[in-house]
Short mmCIF file of C-alpha atoms in Angstrom, two decimals:
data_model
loop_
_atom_site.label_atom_id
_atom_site.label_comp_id
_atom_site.label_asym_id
_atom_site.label_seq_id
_atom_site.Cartn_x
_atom_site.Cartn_y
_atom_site.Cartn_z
CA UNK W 1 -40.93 34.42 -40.69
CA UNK W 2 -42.22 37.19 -43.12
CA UNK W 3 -45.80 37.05 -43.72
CA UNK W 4 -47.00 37.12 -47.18
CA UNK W 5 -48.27 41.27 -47.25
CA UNK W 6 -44.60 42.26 -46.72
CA UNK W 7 -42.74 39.77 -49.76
CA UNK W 8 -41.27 42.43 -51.84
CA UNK W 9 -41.18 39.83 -54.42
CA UNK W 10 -43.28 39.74 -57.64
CA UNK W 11 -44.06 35.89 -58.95
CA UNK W 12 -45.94 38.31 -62.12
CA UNK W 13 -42.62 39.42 -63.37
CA UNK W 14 -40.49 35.95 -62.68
CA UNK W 15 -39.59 34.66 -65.88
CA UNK W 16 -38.21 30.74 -67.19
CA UNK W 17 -34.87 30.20 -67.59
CA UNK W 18 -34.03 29.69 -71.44
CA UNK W 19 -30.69 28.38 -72.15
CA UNK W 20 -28.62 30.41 -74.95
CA UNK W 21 -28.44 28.48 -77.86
CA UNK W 22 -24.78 27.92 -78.93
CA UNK W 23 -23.62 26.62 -81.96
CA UNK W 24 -21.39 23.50 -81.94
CA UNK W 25 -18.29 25.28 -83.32
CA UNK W 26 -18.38 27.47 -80.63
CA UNK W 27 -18.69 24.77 -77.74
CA UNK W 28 -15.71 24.17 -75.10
CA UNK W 29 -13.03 21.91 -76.62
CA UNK W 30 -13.38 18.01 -75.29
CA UNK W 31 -10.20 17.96 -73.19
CA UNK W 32 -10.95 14.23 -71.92
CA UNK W 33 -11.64 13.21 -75.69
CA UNK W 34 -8.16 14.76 -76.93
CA UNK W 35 -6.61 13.15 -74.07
CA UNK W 36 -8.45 10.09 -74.70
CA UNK W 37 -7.44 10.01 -78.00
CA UNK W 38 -3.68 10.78 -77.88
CA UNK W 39 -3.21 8.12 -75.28
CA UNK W 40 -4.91 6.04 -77.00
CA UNK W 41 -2.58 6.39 -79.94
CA UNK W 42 0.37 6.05 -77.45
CA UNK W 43 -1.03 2.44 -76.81
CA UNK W 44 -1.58 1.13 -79.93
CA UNK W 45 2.16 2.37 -81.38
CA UNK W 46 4.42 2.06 -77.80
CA UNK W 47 2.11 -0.79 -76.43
CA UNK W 48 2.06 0.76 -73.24
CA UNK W 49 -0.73 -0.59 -70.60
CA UNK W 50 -1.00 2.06 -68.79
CA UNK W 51 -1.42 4.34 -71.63
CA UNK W 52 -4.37 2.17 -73.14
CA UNK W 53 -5.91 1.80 -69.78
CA UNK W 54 -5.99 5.58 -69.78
CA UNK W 55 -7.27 5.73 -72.89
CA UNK W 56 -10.64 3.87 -71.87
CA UNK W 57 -10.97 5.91 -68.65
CA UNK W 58 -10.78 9.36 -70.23
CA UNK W 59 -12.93 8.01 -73.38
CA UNK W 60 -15.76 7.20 -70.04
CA UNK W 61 -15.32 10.59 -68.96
CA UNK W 62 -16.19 11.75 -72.35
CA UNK W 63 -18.80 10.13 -72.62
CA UNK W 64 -19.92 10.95 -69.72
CA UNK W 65 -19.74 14.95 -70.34
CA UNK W 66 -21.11 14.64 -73.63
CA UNK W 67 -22.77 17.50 -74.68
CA UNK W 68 -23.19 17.52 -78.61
CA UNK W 69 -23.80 13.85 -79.94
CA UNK W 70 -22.97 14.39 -83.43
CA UNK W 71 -19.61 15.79 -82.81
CA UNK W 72 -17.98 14.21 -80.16
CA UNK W 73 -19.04 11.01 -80.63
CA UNK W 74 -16.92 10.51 -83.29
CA UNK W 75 -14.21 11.35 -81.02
CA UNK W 76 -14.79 9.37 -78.44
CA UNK W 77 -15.40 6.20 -80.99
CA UNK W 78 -12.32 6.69 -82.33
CA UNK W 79 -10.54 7.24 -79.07
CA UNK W 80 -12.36 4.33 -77.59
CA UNK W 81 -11.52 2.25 -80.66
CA UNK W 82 -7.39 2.70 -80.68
CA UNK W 83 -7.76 2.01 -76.45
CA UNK W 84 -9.91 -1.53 -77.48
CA UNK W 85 -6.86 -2.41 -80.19
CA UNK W 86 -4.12 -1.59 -77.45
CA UNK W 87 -5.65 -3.49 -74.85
CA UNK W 88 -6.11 -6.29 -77.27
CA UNK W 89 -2.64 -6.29 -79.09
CA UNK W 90 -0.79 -6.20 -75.52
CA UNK W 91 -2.74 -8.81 -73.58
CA UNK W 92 -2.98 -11.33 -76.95
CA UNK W 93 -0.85 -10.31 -79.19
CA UNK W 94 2.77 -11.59 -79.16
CA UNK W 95 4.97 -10.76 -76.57
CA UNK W 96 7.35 -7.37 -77.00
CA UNK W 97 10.47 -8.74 -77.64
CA UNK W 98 13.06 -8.22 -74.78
CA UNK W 99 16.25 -6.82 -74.63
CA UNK W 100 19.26 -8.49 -74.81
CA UNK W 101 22.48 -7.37 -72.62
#
């Protein structure tokens, strides 16, 4: 243990942490959003389960690692929107027709 006479440290000079502020164009792109969204997409058109499932787990991520509200919440709406209408058009919708051999 050091005793307090021989703490080369100075809590005079220690300063706060400020956070740079950074504007929204220049944030990181929302990889889980894009995903989100283009999966989404794949769900609605191809009526694939999997891809709509996807959809709503990356849109959670999103969400999750939300970092500017006004921005990427359109995104994620959208992306959680065309996931919803997947879901919805493959479990109640009629059935995709089957192929004949």
């Amino acid at each position: 243990m050091s005793s307090h006479g021989n703490d080369p440290r100075q809590p005079s000079a220690a300063k706060p942490y400020v956070a740079p502020v950074v504007a929204p164009q220049d944030m990181p792109i929302d990889y889980a959003g894009f995903i989100a969204v283009v999966f989404g997409i794949a769900g609605v058109m191809f009526r694939y389960k999997l891809s709509s499932w996807l959809a709503l787990i990356f849109c959670a991520q999103s969400v999750a690692n939300m970092r500017n509200i006004e921005t990427d919440l359109k995104q994620v709406m959208m992306a959680m929107m065309f996931s919803i209408m997947g879901l919805i058009s493959i479990y109640f919708g009629p059935p995709k027709p089957s192929k004949q051999s």
